[in-house]
PDB file of C-alpha atoms in Angstrom:
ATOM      1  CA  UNK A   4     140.858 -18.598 110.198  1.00  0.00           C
ATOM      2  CA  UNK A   5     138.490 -21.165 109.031  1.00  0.00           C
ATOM      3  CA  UNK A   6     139.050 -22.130 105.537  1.00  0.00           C
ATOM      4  CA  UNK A   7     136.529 -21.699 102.268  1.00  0.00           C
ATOM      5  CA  UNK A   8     135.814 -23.741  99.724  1.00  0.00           C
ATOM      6  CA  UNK A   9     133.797 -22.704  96.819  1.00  0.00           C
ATOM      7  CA  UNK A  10     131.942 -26.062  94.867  1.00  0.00           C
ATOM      8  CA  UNK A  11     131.632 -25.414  90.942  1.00  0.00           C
ATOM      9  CA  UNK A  12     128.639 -28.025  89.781  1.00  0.00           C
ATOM     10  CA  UNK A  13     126.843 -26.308  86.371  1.00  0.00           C
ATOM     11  CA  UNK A  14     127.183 -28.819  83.868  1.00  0.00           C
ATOM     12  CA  UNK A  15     124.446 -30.259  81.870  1.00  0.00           C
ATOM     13  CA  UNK A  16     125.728 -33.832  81.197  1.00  0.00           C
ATOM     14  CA  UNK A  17     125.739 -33.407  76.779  1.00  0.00           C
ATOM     15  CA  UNK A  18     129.164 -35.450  76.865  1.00  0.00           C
ATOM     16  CA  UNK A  19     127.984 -38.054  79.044  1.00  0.00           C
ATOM     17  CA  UNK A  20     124.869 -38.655  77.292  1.00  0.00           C
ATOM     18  CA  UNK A  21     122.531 -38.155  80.041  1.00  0.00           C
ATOM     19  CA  UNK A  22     119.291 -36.518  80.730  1.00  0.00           C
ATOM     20  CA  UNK A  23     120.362 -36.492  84.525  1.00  0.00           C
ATOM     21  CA  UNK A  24     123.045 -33.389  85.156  1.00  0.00           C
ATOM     22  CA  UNK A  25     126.144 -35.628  85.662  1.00  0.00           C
ATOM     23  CA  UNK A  26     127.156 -34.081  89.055  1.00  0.00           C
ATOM     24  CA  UNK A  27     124.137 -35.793  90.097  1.00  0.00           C
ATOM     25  CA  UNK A  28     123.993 -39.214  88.430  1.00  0.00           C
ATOM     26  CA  UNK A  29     124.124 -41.575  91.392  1.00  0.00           C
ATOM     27  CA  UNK A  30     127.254 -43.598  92.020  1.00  0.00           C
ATOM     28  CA  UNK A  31     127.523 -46.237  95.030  1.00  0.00           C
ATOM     29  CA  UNK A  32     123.456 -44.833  96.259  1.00  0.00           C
ATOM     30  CA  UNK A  33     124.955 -40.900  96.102  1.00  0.00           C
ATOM     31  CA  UNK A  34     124.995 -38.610  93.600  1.00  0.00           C
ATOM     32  CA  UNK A  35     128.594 -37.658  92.403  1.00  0.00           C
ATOM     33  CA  UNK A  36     128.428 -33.915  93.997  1.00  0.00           C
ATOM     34  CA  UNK A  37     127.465 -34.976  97.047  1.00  0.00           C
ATOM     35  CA  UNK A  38     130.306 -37.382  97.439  1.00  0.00           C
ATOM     36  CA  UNK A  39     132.503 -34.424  96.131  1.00  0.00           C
ATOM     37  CA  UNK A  40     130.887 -32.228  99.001  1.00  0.00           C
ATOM     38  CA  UNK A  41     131.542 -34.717 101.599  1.00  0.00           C
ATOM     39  CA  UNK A  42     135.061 -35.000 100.501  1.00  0.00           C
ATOM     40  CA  UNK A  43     135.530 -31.327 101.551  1.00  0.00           C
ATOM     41  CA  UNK A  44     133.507 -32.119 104.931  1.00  0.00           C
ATOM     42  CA  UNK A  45     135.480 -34.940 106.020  1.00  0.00           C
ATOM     43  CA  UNK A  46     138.837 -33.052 105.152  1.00  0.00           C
ATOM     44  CA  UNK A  47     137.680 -30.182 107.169  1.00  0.00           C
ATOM     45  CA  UNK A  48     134.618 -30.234 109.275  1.00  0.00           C
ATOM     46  CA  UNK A  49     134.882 -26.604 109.566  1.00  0.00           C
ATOM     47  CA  UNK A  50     135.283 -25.810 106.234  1.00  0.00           C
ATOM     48  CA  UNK A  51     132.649 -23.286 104.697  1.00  0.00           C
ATOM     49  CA  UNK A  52     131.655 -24.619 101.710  1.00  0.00           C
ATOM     50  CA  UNK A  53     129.727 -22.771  99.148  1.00  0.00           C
ATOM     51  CA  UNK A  54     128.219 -24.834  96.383  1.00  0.00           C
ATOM     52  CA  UNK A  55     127.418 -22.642  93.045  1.00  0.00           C
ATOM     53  CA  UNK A  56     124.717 -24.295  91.294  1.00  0.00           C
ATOM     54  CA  UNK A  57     122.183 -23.462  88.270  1.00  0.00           C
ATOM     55  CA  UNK A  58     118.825 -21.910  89.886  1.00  0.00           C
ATOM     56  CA  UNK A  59     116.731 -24.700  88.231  1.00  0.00           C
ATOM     57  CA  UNK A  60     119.280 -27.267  89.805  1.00  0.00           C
ATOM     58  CA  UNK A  61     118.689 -26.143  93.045  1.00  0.00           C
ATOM     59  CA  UNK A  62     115.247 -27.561  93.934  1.00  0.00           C
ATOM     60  CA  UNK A  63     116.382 -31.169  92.388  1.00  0.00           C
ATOM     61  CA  UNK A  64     120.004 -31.071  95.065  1.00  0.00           C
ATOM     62  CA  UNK A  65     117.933 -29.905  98.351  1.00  0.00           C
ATOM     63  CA  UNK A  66     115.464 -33.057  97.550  1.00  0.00           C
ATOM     64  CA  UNK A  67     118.148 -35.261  97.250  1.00  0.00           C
ATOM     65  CA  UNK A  68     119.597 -34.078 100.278  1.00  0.00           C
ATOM     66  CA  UNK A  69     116.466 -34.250 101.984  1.00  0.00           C
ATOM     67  CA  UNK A  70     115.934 -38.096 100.449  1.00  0.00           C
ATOM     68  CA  UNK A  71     119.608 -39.505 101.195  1.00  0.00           C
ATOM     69  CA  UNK A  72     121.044 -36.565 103.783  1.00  0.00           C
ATOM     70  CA  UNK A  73     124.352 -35.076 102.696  1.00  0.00           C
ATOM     71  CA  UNK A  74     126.637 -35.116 105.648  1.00  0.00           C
ATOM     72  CA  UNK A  75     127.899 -31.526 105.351  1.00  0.00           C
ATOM     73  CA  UNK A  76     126.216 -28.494 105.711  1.00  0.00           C
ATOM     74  CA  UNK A  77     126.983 -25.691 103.459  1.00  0.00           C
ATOM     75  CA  UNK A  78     125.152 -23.000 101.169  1.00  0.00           C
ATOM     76  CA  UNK A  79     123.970 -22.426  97.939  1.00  0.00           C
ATOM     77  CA  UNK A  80     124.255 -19.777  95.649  1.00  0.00           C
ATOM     78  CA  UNK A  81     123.189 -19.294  92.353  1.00  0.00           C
ATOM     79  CA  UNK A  82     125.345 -20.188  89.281  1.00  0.00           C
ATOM     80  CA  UNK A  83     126.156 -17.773  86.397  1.00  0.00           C
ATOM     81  CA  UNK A  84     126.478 -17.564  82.702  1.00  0.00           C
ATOM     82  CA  UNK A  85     129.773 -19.192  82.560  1.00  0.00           C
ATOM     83  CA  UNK A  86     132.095 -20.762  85.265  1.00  0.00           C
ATOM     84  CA  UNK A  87     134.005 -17.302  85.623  1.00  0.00           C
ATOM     85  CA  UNK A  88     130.437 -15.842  86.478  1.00  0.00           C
ATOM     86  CA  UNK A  89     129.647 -18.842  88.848  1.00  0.00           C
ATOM     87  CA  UNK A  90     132.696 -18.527  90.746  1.00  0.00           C
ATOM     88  CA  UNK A  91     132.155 -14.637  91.117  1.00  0.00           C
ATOM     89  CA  UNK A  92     128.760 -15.311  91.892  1.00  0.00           C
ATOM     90  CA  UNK A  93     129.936 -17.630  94.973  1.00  0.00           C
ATOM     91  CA  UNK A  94     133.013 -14.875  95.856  1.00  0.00           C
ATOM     92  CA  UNK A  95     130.019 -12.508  96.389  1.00  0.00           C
ATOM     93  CA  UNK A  96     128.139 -14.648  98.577  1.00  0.00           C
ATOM     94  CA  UNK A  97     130.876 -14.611 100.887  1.00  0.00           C
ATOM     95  CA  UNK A  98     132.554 -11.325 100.408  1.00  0.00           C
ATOM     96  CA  UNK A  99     130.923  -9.371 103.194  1.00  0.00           C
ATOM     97  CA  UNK A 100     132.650 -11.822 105.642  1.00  0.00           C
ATOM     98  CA  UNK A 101     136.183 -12.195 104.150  1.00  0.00           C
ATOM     99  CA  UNK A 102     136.859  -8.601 102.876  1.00  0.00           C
ATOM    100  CA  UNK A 103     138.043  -7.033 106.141  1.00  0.00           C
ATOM    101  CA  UNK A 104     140.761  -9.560 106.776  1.00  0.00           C
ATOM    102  CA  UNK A 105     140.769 -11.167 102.574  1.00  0.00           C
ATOM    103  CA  UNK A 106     145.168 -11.234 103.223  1.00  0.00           C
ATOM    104  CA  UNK A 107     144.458 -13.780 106.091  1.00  0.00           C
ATOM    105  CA  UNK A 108     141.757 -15.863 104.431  1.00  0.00           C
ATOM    106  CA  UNK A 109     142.242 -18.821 101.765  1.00  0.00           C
ATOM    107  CA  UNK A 110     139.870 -20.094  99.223  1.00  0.00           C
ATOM    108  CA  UNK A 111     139.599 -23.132  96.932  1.00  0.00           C
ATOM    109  CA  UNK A 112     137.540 -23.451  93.956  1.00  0.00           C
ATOM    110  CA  UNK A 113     137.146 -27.159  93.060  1.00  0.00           C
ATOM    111  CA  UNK A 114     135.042 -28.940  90.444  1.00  0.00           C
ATOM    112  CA  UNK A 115     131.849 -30.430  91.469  1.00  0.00           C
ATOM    113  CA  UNK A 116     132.445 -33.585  89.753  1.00  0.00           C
ATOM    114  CA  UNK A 117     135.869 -34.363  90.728  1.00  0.00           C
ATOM    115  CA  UNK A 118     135.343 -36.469  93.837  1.00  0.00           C
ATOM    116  CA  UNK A 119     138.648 -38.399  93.883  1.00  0.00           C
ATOM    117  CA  UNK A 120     140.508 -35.839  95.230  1.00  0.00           C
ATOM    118  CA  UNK A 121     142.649 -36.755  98.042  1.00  0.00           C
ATOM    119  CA  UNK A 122     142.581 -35.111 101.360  1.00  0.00           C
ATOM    120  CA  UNK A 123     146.678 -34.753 101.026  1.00  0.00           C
ATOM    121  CA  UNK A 124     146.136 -32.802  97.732  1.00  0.00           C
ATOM    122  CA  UNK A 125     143.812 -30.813  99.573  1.00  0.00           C
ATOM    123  CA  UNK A 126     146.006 -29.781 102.358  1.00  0.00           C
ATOM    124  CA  UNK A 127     148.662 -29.542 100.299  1.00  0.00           C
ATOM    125  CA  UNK A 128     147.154 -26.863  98.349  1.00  0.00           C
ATOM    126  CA  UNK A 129     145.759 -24.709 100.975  1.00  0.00           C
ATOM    127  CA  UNK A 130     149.270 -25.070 102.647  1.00  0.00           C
ATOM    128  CA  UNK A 131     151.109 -23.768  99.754  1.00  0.00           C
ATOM    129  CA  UNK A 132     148.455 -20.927  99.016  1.00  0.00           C
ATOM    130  CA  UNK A 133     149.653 -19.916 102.395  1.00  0.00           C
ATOM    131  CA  UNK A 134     152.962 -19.416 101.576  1.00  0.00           C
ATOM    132  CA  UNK A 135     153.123 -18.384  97.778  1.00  0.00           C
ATOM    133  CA  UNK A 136     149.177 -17.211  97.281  1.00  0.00           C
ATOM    134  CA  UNK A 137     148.189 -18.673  94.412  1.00  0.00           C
ATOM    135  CA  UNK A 138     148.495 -22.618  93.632  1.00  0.00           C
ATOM    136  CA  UNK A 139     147.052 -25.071  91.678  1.00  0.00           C
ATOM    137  CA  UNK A 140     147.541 -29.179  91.346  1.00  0.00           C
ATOM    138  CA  UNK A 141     148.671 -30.921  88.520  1.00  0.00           C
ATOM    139  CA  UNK A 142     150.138 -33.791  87.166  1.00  0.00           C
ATOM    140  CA  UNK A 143     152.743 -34.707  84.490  1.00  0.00           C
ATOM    141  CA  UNK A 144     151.800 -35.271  81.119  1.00  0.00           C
ATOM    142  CA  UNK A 145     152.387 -39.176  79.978  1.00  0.00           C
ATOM    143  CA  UNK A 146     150.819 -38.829  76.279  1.00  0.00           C
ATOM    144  CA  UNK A 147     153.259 -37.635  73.734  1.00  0.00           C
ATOM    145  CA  UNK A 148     152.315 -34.169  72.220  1.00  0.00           C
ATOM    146  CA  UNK A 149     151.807 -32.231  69.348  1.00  0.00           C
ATOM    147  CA  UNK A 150     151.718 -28.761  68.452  1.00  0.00           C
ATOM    148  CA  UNK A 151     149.492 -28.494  65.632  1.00  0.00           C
ATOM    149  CA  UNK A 152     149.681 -25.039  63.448  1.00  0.00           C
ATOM    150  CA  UNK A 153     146.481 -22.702  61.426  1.00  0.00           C
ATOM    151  CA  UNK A 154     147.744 -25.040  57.941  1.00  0.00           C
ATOM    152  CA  UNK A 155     147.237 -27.915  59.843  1.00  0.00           C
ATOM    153  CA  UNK A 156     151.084 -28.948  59.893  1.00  0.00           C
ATOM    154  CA  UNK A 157     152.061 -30.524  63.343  1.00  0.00           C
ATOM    155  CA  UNK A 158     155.389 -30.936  65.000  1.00  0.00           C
ATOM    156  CA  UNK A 159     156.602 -33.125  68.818  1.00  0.00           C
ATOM    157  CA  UNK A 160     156.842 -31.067  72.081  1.00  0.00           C
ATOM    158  CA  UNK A 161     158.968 -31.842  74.789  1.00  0.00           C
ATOM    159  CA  UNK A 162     156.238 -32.929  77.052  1.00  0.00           C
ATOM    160  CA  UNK A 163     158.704 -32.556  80.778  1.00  0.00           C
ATOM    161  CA  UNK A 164     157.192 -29.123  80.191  1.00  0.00           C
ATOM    162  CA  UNK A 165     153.396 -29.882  80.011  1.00  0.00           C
ATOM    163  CA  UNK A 166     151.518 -30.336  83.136  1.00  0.00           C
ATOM    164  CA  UNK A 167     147.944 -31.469  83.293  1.00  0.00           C
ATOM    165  CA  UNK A 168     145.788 -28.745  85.643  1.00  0.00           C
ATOM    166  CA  UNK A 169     143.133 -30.295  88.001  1.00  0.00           C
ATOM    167  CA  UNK A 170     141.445 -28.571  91.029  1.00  0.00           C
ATOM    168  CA  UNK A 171     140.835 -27.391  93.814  1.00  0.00           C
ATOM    169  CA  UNK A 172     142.889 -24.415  93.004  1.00  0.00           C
ATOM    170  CA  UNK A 173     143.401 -22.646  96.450  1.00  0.00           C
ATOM    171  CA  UNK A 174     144.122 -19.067  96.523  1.00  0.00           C
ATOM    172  CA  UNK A 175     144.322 -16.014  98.783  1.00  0.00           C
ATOM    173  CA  UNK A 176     141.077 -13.867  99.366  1.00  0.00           C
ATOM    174  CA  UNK A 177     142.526 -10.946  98.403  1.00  0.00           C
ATOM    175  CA  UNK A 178     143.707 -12.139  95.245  1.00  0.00           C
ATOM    176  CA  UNK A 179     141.024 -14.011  93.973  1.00  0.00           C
ATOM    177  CA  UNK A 180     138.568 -11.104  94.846  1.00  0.00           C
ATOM    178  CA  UNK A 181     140.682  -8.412  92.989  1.00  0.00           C
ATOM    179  CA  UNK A 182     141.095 -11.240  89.723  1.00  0.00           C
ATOM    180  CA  UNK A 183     137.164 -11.566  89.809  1.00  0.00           C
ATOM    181  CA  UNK A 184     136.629  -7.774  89.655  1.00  0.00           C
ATOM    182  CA  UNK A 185     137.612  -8.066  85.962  1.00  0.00           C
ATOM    183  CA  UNK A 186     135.757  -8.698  82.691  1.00  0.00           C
ATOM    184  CA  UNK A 187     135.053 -11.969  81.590  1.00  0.00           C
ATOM    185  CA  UNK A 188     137.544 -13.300  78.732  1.00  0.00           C
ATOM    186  CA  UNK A 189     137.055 -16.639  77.000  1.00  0.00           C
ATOM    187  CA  UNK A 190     140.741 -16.900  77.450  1.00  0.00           C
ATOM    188  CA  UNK A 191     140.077 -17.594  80.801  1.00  0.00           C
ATOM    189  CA  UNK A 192     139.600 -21.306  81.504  1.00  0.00           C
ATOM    190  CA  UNK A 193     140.396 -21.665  84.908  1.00  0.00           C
ATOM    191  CA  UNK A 194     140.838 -19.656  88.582  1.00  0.00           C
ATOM    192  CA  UNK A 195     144.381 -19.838  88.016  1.00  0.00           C
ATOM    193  CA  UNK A 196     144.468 -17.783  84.283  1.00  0.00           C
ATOM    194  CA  UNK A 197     142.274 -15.758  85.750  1.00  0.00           C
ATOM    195  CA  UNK A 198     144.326 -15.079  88.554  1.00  0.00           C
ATOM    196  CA  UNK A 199     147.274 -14.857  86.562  1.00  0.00           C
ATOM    197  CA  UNK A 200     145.896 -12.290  83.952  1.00  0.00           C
ATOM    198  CA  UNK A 201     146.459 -10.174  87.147  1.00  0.00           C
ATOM    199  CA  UNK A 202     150.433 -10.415  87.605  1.00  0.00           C
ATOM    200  CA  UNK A 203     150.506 -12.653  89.692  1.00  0.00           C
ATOM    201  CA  UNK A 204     152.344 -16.162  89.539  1.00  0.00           C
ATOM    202  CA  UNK A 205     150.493 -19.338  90.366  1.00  0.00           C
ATOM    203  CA  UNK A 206     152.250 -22.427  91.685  1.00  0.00           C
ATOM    204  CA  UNK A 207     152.339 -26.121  91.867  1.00  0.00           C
ATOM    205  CA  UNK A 208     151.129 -28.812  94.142  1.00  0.00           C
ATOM    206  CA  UNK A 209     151.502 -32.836  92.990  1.00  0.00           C
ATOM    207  CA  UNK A 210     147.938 -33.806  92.661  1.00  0.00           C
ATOM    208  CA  UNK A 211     146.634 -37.663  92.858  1.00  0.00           C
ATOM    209  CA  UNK A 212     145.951 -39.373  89.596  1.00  0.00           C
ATOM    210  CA  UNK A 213     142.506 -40.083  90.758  1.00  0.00           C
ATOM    211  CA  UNK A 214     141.424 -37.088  90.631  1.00  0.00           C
ATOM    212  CA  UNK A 215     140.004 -37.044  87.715  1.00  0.00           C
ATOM    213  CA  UNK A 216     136.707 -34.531  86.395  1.00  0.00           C
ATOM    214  CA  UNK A 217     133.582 -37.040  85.586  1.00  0.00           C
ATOM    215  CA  UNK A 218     132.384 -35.718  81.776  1.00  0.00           C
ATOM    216  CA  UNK A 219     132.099 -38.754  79.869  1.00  0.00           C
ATOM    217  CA  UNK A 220     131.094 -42.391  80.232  1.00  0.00           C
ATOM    218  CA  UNK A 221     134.170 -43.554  80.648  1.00  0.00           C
ATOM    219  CA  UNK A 222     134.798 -41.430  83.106  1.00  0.00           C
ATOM    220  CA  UNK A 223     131.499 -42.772  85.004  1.00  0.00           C
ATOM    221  CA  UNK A 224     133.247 -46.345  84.766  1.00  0.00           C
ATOM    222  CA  UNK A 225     136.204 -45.139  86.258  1.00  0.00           C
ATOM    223  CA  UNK A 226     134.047 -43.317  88.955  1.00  0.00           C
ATOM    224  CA  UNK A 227     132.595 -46.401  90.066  1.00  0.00           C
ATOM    225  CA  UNK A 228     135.710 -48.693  90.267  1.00  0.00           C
ATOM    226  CA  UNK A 229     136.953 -46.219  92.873  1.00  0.00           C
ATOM    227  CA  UNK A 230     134.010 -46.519  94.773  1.00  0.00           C
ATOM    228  CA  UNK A 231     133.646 -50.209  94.795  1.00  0.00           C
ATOM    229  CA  UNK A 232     130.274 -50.320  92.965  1.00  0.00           C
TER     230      UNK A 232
END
């Protein structure tokens, strides 16, 4: 069963300071989504990607992949209100072809502007999803933490127990199509919580430390020491 990967790219670029969207500020002559989209392609050639983006965004991508011709074909559906709504939005899309067999099929929701991920992380994740259903990648914490109380009093953490969450988070059809038939909650930042707010347990995959989400300048630095620009 072919694999699916649902592309998340609705941000507006306010942290990085940027007219330009940043999933499409160029990097090394591409924009950062589509390098992020041909990540998925050359991990999987027969991947079905779906990339969720704003209706007003869509004229803007389908130029540029007219201009400098993405590598991978996929489809577009429209984003949502929030990210939860995207990725329903993009479940939909596809529902009409997973539903009768959603136990056998896996699907991965990744950011559009993490384009570092590594093709082992990716693997990885859709191997374990296999096995245990639900999985996301993280990475240990280095920072020391703090637990800061409502009076503003703050106290150490022991952070072995902290893991930082990146994506793609890969997940069985059947359970990410049952966790998307609920209401929205603000409590729910990622696939995994909402997946989770279902019952069931989500589990871990080491992820690569370059895979990091592009939101801020710095971030765009970063970005373009990894691709040699």
């Amino acid at each position: 069963m072919k694999p699916y990967v649902i592309i998340v790219a609705g941000g507006k670029g306010l942290r990085m300071g940027s007219d330009l969207p940043k999933q499409f500020i160029p990097v090394k002559g591409r924009p950062l989504l589509m390098h992020t989209v041909e990540k998925f392609g050359d991990w999987n050639p027969n991947a079905e990607i779906v990339l969720v983006l704003p209706a007003d965004h869509q004229p803007y991508w389908k130029m540029l992949c007219r201009e400098i011709g993405c590598q991978v074909e996929h489809r577009i559906v429209a984003g949502g209100e929030t990210r939860f709504h995207s990725v329903r939005n993009g479940l939909e899309a596809i529902r009409g072809e997973i539903e009768q067999d959603a136990e056998n099929v896996l699907i991965a929701v990744h950011d559009g502007v993490r384009p570092f991920v590594s093709t082992k992380v990716i693997t990885a994740c859709f191997e374990q999803a296999s096995i245990k259903g639900a999985v996301v990648p993280v990475l240990p914490v280095v920072d020391s933490l703090r637990e800061v109380d409502a009076q503003g009093k703050s106290k150490a953490v022991d952070r072995s127990r902290y893991y930082a969450v990146h994506t793609p988070q890969a997940f069985r059809a059947d359970l990410l199509l049952r966790a998307y038939s609920q209401d929205y909650s603000p409590l729910f930042t990622d696939d995994a919580s909402v997946v989770e707010a279902t019952g069931v347990p989500v589990s871990t995959v080491p992820s690569n430390p370059e895979n990091i989400k592009i939101t801020t300048p710095l971030d765009l630095v970063i970005a373009k020491a990894l691709l040699g620009e």
